[in-house]
XYZ file of C-alpha atoms in Angstrom:
623
model
C -16.101 -49.613 0.197
C -17.667 -49.217 3.672
C -15.406 -48.651 6.649
C -16.104 -48.989 10.293
C -16.017 -45.677 12.328
C -13.232 -45.305 14.855
C -13.930 -46.646 18.290
C -15.096 -44.059 20.809
C -12.747 -43.177 23.720
C -13.290 -45.351 26.794
C -13.640 -42.172 28.988
C -16.593 -40.998 26.733
C -18.333 -44.371 26.839
C -17.904 -44.564 30.606
C -19.225 -41.029 31.231
C -22.929 -40.417 32.029
C -24.921 -37.670 30.217
C -24.927 -35.623 33.457
C -21.120 -35.706 33.685
C -20.797 -34.789 30.002
C -23.182 -31.839 30.572
C -21.012 -30.433 33.419
C -17.892 -30.786 31.395
C -19.612 -28.993 28.530
C -20.646 -26.012 30.730
C -17.093 -25.613 32.065
C -15.610 -25.756 28.584
C -18.121 -23.185 27.302
C -17.192 -20.730 30.203
C -13.507 -21.136 29.321
C -14.189 -20.698 25.677
C -16.146 -17.432 26.322
C -13.355 -15.997 28.418
C -10.793 -16.823 25.744
C -12.969 -15.448 22.956
C -13.452 -12.127 24.776
C -9.733 -11.818 25.470
C -8.829 -12.568 21.818
C -11.525 -10.198 20.520
C -10.327 -7.336 22.835
C -6.721 -7.805 21.672
C -7.630 -7.951 18.060
C -9.759 -4.790 18.269
C -6.987 -2.980 20.093
C -4.313 -4.041 17.545
C -6.681 -3.249 14.606
C -7.305 0.190 16.070
C -3.524 0.878 16.332
C -2.857 -0.429 12.854
C -5.797 1.556 11.395
C -4.616 4.731 13.132
C -0.927 4.454 11.969
C -2.041 3.564 8.444
C -4.419 6.528 8.113
C -1.770 8.917 9.636
C 0.651 7.799 6.995
C -1.883 8.314 4.223
C -2.929 11.717 5.645
C 0.786 12.715 5.885
C 1.429 11.709 2.372
C -1.524 13.693 1.010
C -0.884 16.647 3.255
C 2.791 16.800 2.334
C 1.745 16.959 -1.362
C -0.803 19.792 -0.610
C 1.820 21.606 1.513
C 4.377 21.431 -1.270
C 1.800 22.860 -3.664
C 1.146 25.763 -1.346
C 4.876 26.453 -0.957
C 5.258 26.336 -4.740
C 2.418 28.843 -5.051
C 3.946 31.187 -2.446
C 7.397 31.058 -4.191
C 5.833 31.864 -7.452
C 4.126 34.914 -5.968
C 7.421 36.029 -4.462
C 9.643 35.760 -7.553
C 8.208 38.487 -9.663
C 8.295 41.325 -7.013
C 11.890 40.540 -6.098
C 13.069 41.517 -9.516
C 11.461 45.020 -9.388
C 13.737 46.643 -6.884
C 16.839 45.290 -8.701
C 15.618 46.777 -11.956
C 14.589 50.096 -10.541
C 17.810 50.559 -8.578
C 19.546 50.727 -11.881
C 16.880 52.853 -13.724
C 18.143 56.281 -14.774
C 14.805 58.074 -13.979
C 15.065 56.852 -10.373
C 18.683 58.048 -10.122
C 17.694 61.473 -11.692
C 14.792 61.932 -9.196
C 17.103 61.086 -6.144
C 19.862 63.290 -7.450
C 17.905 66.406 -8.793
C 14.916 66.315 -6.480
C 13.066 68.588 -8.785
C 9.270 68.343 -9.168
C 9.421 67.408 -12.865
C 11.706 64.330 -12.252
C 9.745 63.290 -9.190
C 6.403 63.536 -11.122
C 7.900 61.380 -13.945
C 8.931 58.912 -11.315
C 5.571 58.820 -9.661
C 3.870 58.109 -12.870
C 6.307 55.425 -13.777
C 5.888 53.663 -10.444
C 2.120 53.932 -10.829
C 2.332 52.224 -14.239
C 4.687 49.522 -13.019
C 2.570 48.549 -10.020
C -0.612 48.166 -12.185
C 1.189 45.605 -14.333
C 2.698 43.514 -11.532
C 1.345 41.733 -8.482
C 3.068 44.306 -6.159
C 0.915 46.388 -3.741
C 2.993 49.517 -3.596
C 6.365 50.738 -5.156
C 8.158 53.686 -3.554
C 11.466 55.360 -3.439
C 13.178 56.947 -0.401
C 16.138 59.157 -0.056
C 19.096 58.327 2.182
C 17.270 59.999 5.074
C 14.383 57.472 4.785
C 11.817 60.068 3.506
C 9.679 58.740 0.569
C 10.100 61.052 -2.423
C 7.949 59.051 -5.020
C 5.336 56.339 -4.645
C 2.916 54.405 -6.894
C 0.042 55.470 -4.618
C 0.967 59.164 -4.841
C -2.560 60.083 -5.937
C -4.323 58.308 -2.944
C -5.030 59.858 0.469
C -2.785 57.208 2.065
C 0.156 58.172 -0.210
C 3.542 57.103 1.106
C 5.141 60.242 -0.260
C 6.688 62.373 2.547
C 6.588 59.630 5.143
C 9.717 58.724 7.100
C 10.715 55.115 6.813
C 14.243 55.417 8.215
C 13.266 53.422 11.294
C 12.147 50.460 9.219
C 14.507 47.463 9.144
C 14.156 47.008 5.408
C 15.487 50.539 4.934
C 18.466 50.247 7.260
C 19.192 46.735 5.908
C 19.285 47.976 2.328
C 21.508 50.869 3.242
C 23.938 48.547 4.996
C 23.950 45.380 2.775
C 22.427 46.557 -0.431
C 19.149 44.552 -0.154
C 16.732 43.439 2.503
C 13.344 41.685 2.971
C 11.101 42.539 5.944
C 7.501 41.477 6.721
C 5.643 44.115 8.662
C 2.340 45.923 9.208
C 2.206 49.122 7.211
C 2.261 52.196 9.464
C 0.131 54.123 6.940
C -2.033 51.554 5.220
C -2.257 49.310 8.326
C -2.073 46.346 5.981
C 0.498 43.557 6.444
C 2.961 42.740 3.649
C 6.456 41.815 2.655
C 8.823 44.787 2.034
C 11.576 44.058 -0.483
C 14.214 46.820 -0.666
C 17.197 47.642 -2.767
C 19.787 50.326 -2.381
C 20.368 52.790 -5.266
C 24.028 53.525 -5.776
C 27.069 52.119 -4.179
C 27.804 51.656 -0.485
C 30.190 54.616 -0.453
C 27.812 57.027 -2.270
C 24.247 55.791 -1.776
C 21.413 57.818 -3.398
C 18.436 56.179 -1.736
C 16.374 52.993 -1.443
C 13.762 51.362 -3.810
C 11.036 49.426 -1.905
C 8.292 47.150 -3.181
C 5.551 46.060 -0.886
C 3.969 42.641 -1.545
C 0.572 41.728 0.009
C -0.734 38.244 0.079
C -4.532 38.722 0.185
C -5.083 36.742 -2.974
C -2.703 34.022 -1.967
C -4.543 33.605 1.330
C -7.834 33.433 -0.608
C -6.304 30.781 -2.825
C -5.087 28.844 0.141
C -8.487 29.013 1.847
C -9.816 25.477 2.317
C -12.535 24.589 4.653
C -11.256 23.144 7.894
C -7.638 22.879 6.622
C -5.713 25.873 7.969
C -2.383 26.864 6.512
C -0.042 29.526 7.925
C 3.478 30.835 7.330
C 5.589 31.849 10.290
C 8.920 33.746 10.467
C 12.070 32.735 12.325
C 10.542 34.059 15.604
C 7.348 31.911 15.139
C 5.090 34.862 14.264
C 2.351 34.030 11.775
C 2.718 36.229 8.721
C 0.420 34.725 6.079
C -2.535 32.549 6.898
C -5.754 31.156 5.506
C -7.379 31.931 8.934
C -7.363 35.817 9.203
C -7.824 35.752 13.000
C -4.501 33.851 13.340
C -2.358 36.553 11.731
C 0.402 37.790 14.016
C -0.163 35.094 16.556
C 2.806 32.964 17.432
C 3.557 29.200 17.182
C 5.095 29.375 20.702
C 5.306 31.925 23.452
C 7.854 34.635 22.782
C 10.630 35.563 25.184
C 10.646 39.000 26.638
C 13.780 40.204 24.685
C 12.307 39.148 21.350
C 8.964 40.550 22.255
C 10.447 43.881 23.330
C 12.477 44.070 20.054
C 9.431 43.563 17.938
C 7.325 46.073 19.961
C 10.031 48.691 19.560
C 10.339 48.174 15.757
C 6.442 48.480 15.346
C 6.849 45.544 12.967
C 3.402 44.189 13.779
C 1.784 47.227 15.275
C -0.317 46.580 18.284
C -0.862 42.885 17.549
C -1.071 40.856 20.896
C 1.432 38.288 19.635
C -0.241 35.499 21.712
C 0.276 31.823 20.911
C -1.979 30.040 18.416
C -4.837 27.875 19.880
C -2.801 24.746 19.149
C -1.708 22.483 21.935
C -0.771 19.007 22.942
C 1.697 18.401 20.135
C 2.685 14.745 19.538
C 5.747 14.512 17.227
C 5.610 11.688 14.769
C 8.650 12.649 12.707
C 10.783 15.789 12.215
C 8.071 17.505 10.132
C 4.885 15.800 11.164
C 3.031 16.032 14.500
C -0.502 15.357 15.917
C -1.922 18.506 17.509
C -5.202 19.738 18.920
C -6.428 23.033 17.515
C -9.430 25.291 17.813
C -10.462 26.910 14.566
C -12.705 29.965 14.408
C -16.327 28.976 14.938
C -15.417 25.374 15.794
C -14.484 23.256 18.728
C -11.190 21.569 19.578
C -10.272 18.862 17.169
C -7.321 16.692 16.319
C -5.178 17.727 13.313
C -2.066 16.377 11.554
C 0.411 19.307 11.321
C 3.008 19.171 8.525
C 5.812 21.655 8.489
C 8.114 22.505 5.563
C 10.671 25.222 5.105
C 10.186 27.771 2.297
C 13.305 28.027 0.187
C 14.921 31.416 -0.203
C 13.256 32.740 2.937
C 13.566 32.154 6.712
C 9.929 31.193 6.817
C 8.127 27.882 7.447
C 4.752 26.748 6.231
C 2.523 24.679 8.657
C -0.488 22.884 7.201
C -3.184 21.358 9.350
C -5.043 18.309 8.009
C -8.174 17.180 9.996
C -7.215 13.856 11.483
C -9.891 13.047 14.045
C -12.736 11.852 11.727
C -10.431 10.012 9.137
C -8.481 8.276 11.933
C -11.687 7.238 13.654
C -13.117 6.004 10.371
C -9.967 4.019 9.651
C -9.938 2.507 13.165
C -13.637 1.656 12.770
C -12.943 0.069 9.351
C -10.019 -1.955 10.625
C -11.918 -3.046 13.709
C -14.864 -4.110 11.584
C -12.354 -5.986 9.361
C -10.840 -7.617 12.492
C -14.280 -8.604 13.657
C -15.010 -9.951 10.185
C -11.983 -12.225 10.470
C -12.123 -13.106 14.193
C -15.848 -13.484 14.288
C -15.975 -16.401 11.805
C -12.925 -17.969 13.406
C -14.519 -17.784 16.888
C -17.730 -19.073 15.370
C -15.885 -21.921 13.730
C -14.121 -22.795 16.970
C -17.505 -22.668 18.729
C -18.990 -24.920 16.078
C -16.107 -27.419 16.415
C -16.446 -27.412 20.228
C -20.185 -27.866 19.862
C -19.763 -30.629 17.336
C -17.270 -32.386 19.544
C -19.591 -32.294 22.501
C -22.543 -33.261 20.375
C -20.610 -36.150 18.950
C -19.853 -37.331 22.516
C -23.476 -37.027 23.549
C -24.631 -38.849 20.352
C -22.019 -41.534 20.350
C -24.207 -44.147 21.915
C -27.155 -43.417 19.627
C -24.794 -43.467 16.631
C -23.677 -46.997 17.723
C -27.247 -48.140 17.506
C -27.941 -46.379 14.235
C -24.738 -47.519 12.431
C -26.223 -50.801 11.286
C -29.261 -49.070 9.764
C -26.949 -46.591 8.134
C -24.765 -49.313 6.640
C -27.885 -51.023 5.253
C -29.077 -47.814 3.678
C -25.584 -47.124 2.259
C -25.653 -50.604 0.583
C -29.036 -49.915 -0.876
C -27.993 -46.506 -2.163
C -24.837 -48.054 -3.671
C -26.943 -50.556 -5.506
C -29.304 -47.765 -6.698
C -26.258 -45.744 -7.966
C -24.894 -48.842 -9.670
C -28.198 -49.373 -11.492
C -28.336 -45.657 -12.407
C -24.793 -45.921 -13.753
C -25.751 -48.899 -15.980
C -28.785 -46.983 -17.253
C -26.686 -43.933 -18.013
C -24.080 -46.045 -19.830
C -26.857 -47.589 -21.928
C -28.178 -44.149 -22.748
C -24.717 -42.984 -23.720
C -24.240 -46.069 -25.952
C -27.659 -45.314 -27.589
C -26.729 -41.661 -28.130
C -23.523 -42.661 -29.772
C -25.328 -45.150 -31.988
C -27.898 -42.536 -32.928
C -25.126 -40.046 -33.705
C -23.357 -42.569 -35.985
C -26.712 -43.218 -37.769
C -27.232 -39.431 -38.163
C -23.819 -39.160 -39.827
C -24.592 -42.057 -42.212
C -27.971 -40.458 -43.046
C -26.244 -37.107 -43.618
C -23.752 -38.797 -46.037
C -26.584 -40.549 -47.786
C -28.436 -37.282 -48.176
C -25.309 -35.660 -49.734
C -25.012 -38.654 -52.069
C -28.786 -38.451 -52.882
C -28.379 -34.804 -53.759
C -25.423 -35.656 -55.926
C -27.276 -38.457 -57.754
C -30.250 -36.229 -58.225
C -28.025 -33.754 -59.938
C -26.651 -36.615 -62.064
C -30.121 -37.659 -63.008
C -30.934 -34.190 -64.127
C -27.906 -33.905 -66.386
C -27.888 -37.517 -67.534
C -29.983 -36.928 -70.696
C -27.941 -33.945 -71.661
C -24.718 -35.868 -71.108
C -25.955 -38.625 -73.397
C -26.696 -36.067 -76.114
C -23.231 -34.447 -75.348
C -21.574 -37.842 -75.982
C -23.699 -38.834 -79.034
C -22.558 -35.765 -80.882
C -18.762 -36.568 -80.715
C -19.589 -40.331 -81.390
C -21.401 -39.417 -84.610
C -18.560 -37.138 -85.581
C -16.032 -39.923 -84.863
C -17.952 -42.232 -87.210
C -17.885 -39.605 -89.964
C -14.110 -38.973 -89.447
C -13.454 -42.743 -89.485
C -15.402 -43.235 -92.759
C -13.491 -40.293 -94.307
C -10.121 -41.733 -93.112
C -10.847 -45.082 -94.779
C -11.653 -43.321 -98.047
C -8.448 -41.273 -97.753
C -6.351 -44.403 -97.013
C -7.914 -46.185 -100.087
C -6.833 -43.255 -102.150
C -3.374 -43.294 -100.528
C -3.911 -39.800 -99.190
C -2.233 -40.181 -95.760
C -2.085 -36.527 -94.707
C -5.931 -36.010 -94.632
C -6.340 -39.472 -93.013
C -3.870 -38.474 -90.205
C -5.821 -35.287 -89.635
C -9.055 -37.235 -89.374
C -7.443 -39.640 -86.982
C -6.139 -36.699 -84.792
C -9.669 -35.206 -84.732
C -11.040 -38.665 -83.651
C -8.485 -38.756 -80.815
C -9.424 -35.270 -79.518
C -13.141 -36.177 -79.662
C -12.512 -39.368 -77.554
C -10.560 -37.224 -75.046
C -13.681 -34.980 -74.752
C -15.905 -37.994 -74.166
C -13.477 -39.297 -71.548
C -13.495 -35.909 -69.706
C -17.287 -35.971 -69.497
C -17.470 -39.518 -68.353
C -14.653 -39.038 -65.747
C -16.390 -36.030 -64.321
C -19.623 -38.117 -63.964
C -17.820 -41.084 -62.463
C -15.959 -38.867 -59.940
C -19.067 -36.840 -59.097
C -21.091 -40.007 -58.453
C -18.455 -41.536 -56.132
C -19.664 -41.797 -52.505
C -17.629 -40.882 -49.479
C -16.422 -38.121 -47.217
C -12.698 -37.258 -47.671
C -10.455 -35.058 -45.583
C -9.668 -31.459 -46.599
C -6.805 -31.031 -48.992
C -5.468 -28.210 -51.220
C -7.794 -27.885 -54.243
C -7.324 -25.495 -57.139
C -10.495 -23.289 -57.202
C -10.388 -22.804 -60.963
C -10.647 -26.526 -61.555
C -13.674 -26.705 -59.219
C -15.561 -23.984 -61.096
C -14.722 -25.627 -64.488
C -15.778 -29.086 -63.329
C -19.162 -27.675 -62.147
C -19.733 -25.975 -65.532
C -18.882 -29.216 -67.434
C -21.529 -31.162 -65.460
C -24.139 -28.473 -66.036
C -23.389 -27.890 -69.709
C -25.649 -30.707 -70.997
C -28.729 -29.768 -68.824
C -28.575 -26.068 -69.488
C -27.431 -26.204 -73.089
C -28.154 -22.917 -74.649
C -28.507 -21.165 -71.346
C -24.888 -21.323 -70.079
C -24.206 -18.102 -71.943
C -25.869 -16.417 -69.004
C -22.920 -17.519 -66.856
C -20.399 -14.683 -66.576
C -17.390 -16.245 -64.878
C -14.361 -14.317 -63.784
C -11.618 -16.957 -63.610
C -9.748 -16.895 -60.216
C -6.037 -16.344 -60.255
C -4.017 -19.380 -61.477
C -2.740 -21.390 -58.564
C -5.307 -20.094 -56.071
C -6.121 -23.105 -53.881
C -8.594 -23.697 -51.090
C -8.925 -26.372 -48.416
C -11.591 -28.933 -49.202
C -12.438 -31.835 -51.607
C -12.906 -31.100 -55.339
C -15.973 -33.315 -55.822
C -17.844 -31.977 -52.730
C -17.027 -28.337 -53.539
C -18.258 -28.957 -57.146
C -21.476 -30.208 -55.623
C -21.910 -26.903 -53.774
C -21.296 -24.816 -56.858
C -23.626 -27.031 -59.015
C -26.433 -26.414 -56.523
C -25.836 -22.613 -56.516
C -25.416 -22.440 -60.331
C -28.486 -24.578 -60.891
C -30.641 -22.440 -58.609
C -29.549 -19.328 -60.186
C -30.183 -20.569 -63.772
C -33.617 -21.970 -62.868
C -34.487 -18.563 -61.266
C -33.553 -16.798 -64.556
C -35.576 -19.245 -66.753
C -37.499 -17.217 -69.303
C -36.098 -13.827 -68.218
C -34.497 -11.495 -70.737
C -30.963 -10.291 -70.083
C -30.475 -13.198 -67.733
C -27.057 -12.968 -66.048
C -25.226 -15.073 -63.390
C -21.957 -13.496 -62.264
C -19.326 -15.786 -60.701
C -16.126 -14.381 -59.156
C -13.544 -15.265 -56.552
C -11.144 -13.162 -54.507
C -8.608 -13.467 -51.791
C -9.413 -11.774 -48.379
C -7.660 -11.352 -45.142
C -9.572 -14.445 -43.714
C -9.265 -16.700 -46.746
C -11.032 -16.951 -50.128
C -14.631 -15.854 -51.068
C -16.574 -17.104 -54.016
C -19.570 -14.932 -55.111
C -22.529 -16.253 -57.180
C -25.008 -13.493 -57.998
C -27.959 -13.312 -60.374
C -30.352 -10.676 -61.517
C -33.488 -12.805 -60.919
C -36.595 -11.976 -59.018
C -35.024 -12.727 -55.580
C -35.997 -15.188 -52.900
C -39.382 -14.673 -51.207
C -39.008 -13.334 -47.650
C -40.834 -16.324 -46.127
C -38.431 -18.686 -47.845
C -35.278 -16.583 -47.180
C -35.619 -16.422 -43.360
C -35.461 -20.291 -43.247
C -33.424 -20.859 -46.401
C -31.063 -23.326 -44.910
C -33.858 -25.379 -43.170
C -34.367 -28.850 -44.544
C -37.361 -29.309 -46.944
C -37.805 -25.594 -47.303
C -38.218 -24.859 -51.013
C -40.175 -22.736 -53.517
C -39.798 -25.305 -56.345
C -42.797 -27.672 -57.082
C -40.530 -30.719 -57.400
C -37.759 -29.622 -55.098
C -36.875 -31.333 -51.818
C -35.319 -28.285 -50.158
C -32.101 -30.099 -49.354
C -29.574 -28.673 -51.857
C -28.693 -25.568 -49.882
C -28.820 -27.409 -46.531
C -26.275 -29.967 -47.865
C -24.147 -27.274 -49.420
C -23.972 -25.429 -46.063
C -22.979 -28.614 -44.276
C -20.238 -29.295 -46.874
C -18.789 -25.893 -46.603
C -18.939 -26.057 -42.792
C -17.058 -29.366 -42.828
C -14.068 -27.499 -44.312
C -14.181 -24.578 -41.824
C -16.222 -22.222 -44.090
C -19.592 -20.590 -44.231
C -22.321 -19.510 -46.713
C -24.020 -16.077 -46.595
C -26.997 -14.970 -48.717
C -28.539 -11.601 -49.587
C -31.624 -11.252 -51.743
C -34.057 -8.575 -52.900
C -36.157 -7.805 -55.958
C -32.974 -7.024 -57.955
C -31.485 -10.454 -57.530
C -29.767 -12.820 -55.116
C -26.119 -13.144 -54.023
C -24.555 -16.151 -52.362
C -21.121 -15.691 -50.818
C -18.981 -18.770 -50.006
C -16.251 -18.180 -47.470
C -13.441 -20.867 -47.730
C -10.163 -21.392 -45.987
C -7.135 -20.644 -48.201
C -4.719 -23.588 -48.605
C -1.082 -22.889 -47.620
């Protein structure tokens, strides 16, 4: 139904095109200013959101990496810590410290040498209570610790006072940094000496090395002890006060290291253990990093891990800004389109008033065209339905014609099959009359019983013929498969008299039922049995094997022969109408059989070669 458009505002109708143009220009200027402000705010907000999102992602990943590095460091520390404890209780160590004879010291030297080669320790050595090293694992080397005085070292004095100590320092002989773990030998009242193991972290630093991702461990004073950047070793995380700096210089803990602050500045704390910093790495320029700090359990140390943040944050901001533009841009474009559409509508309102009548006329014509097209379409649909109904009738007639053709082929044999029992009945009747005349009732009753059995046989044959000839398409129902096979054999017995001994039928299990109609399924089996027997005509050792079995999907019936097989040109279009290799055949039997099986949810498969042909019928099993 056509509707009149809404009346235009009086202000629009009263405005001139020049006035409307001026209003449009002012509106576009205001729109541009608002669009720029919205875009700028959206880009700024998107940048902040992208930055915070990427920082959280980098922090999560960096925290995982930092925890892995801490776990690796703790694993490296655990083994050497056990060595001083074990050696402090070793009898050979006590003998060497007590006796101080060359033999005991030589035995101890060799023992320490063997232990250090089987552990990750750098050096193992034993000092007396005066701090002089009496045995060392490097006793063979030019830089042997034997004879050196370590009494000034904090790890020696700490072990003598408290029993154990750990101390990171630069070796005064090897000039290599490492962690010294010491243990006192003997009790506090009667000490014998100190066992010391030195642990170096060169391999750990190599394992930590990661391009552009520095990691470093600092002590409680902020001095870098272990680092993946060699040039940062013995630098500090913050400037040291003069008292602390003097104490470190006096202890020679880090030798002549300058102890200057790391090239890390402008820290911006994001949480207790996360901060944004600017750092200069060797060979690089200043860049922004995310610094994650985590304490190392069982030590006073902390691990700092720097994750490059400048490029990822910039990429995240760029991505979020592009996303914001992707959202804001279409919205602004839509708003611009709506504004332009409104202004265009106002400018066209007069022209539309003049064109509305023409438009209504065209709409009426188009409606009439559509109505006529609808009528034609309905007529075509009705024709298609009529054609489909006719096709179904033709299909049923073809099925019936195939059935009647089978009946015609077996009719002569059926007549002979009936004539034989009729003649026998006549003979039994004559004999019964003679026996009755002689008053011999017993033989007469036997003849009458034989006559009754023969009439039942005739009735069975005629009932099968009548049922098979009946026309119609019935719904699927449970049908006993054994009865279907027996009925097909009964109808074929007369036509193939003398050749049915080629049929080797394995009866299906009693009570096995399928979904279908007995007469239509008999028609399928007759077609297959008939084709197989005709293919074997005149062949020696002819054999048609029939069997049925239950499967996971239902029931299969197999009909196979040892005939010459189906020619390839016939096989590839076997289920095509009028495709046959018989001179008098119509090529419809297998087509109809396939349709019958398909009606009950099944299918027919065929395989053929020069050794014979096998048809497999798949049927649905009845509940």
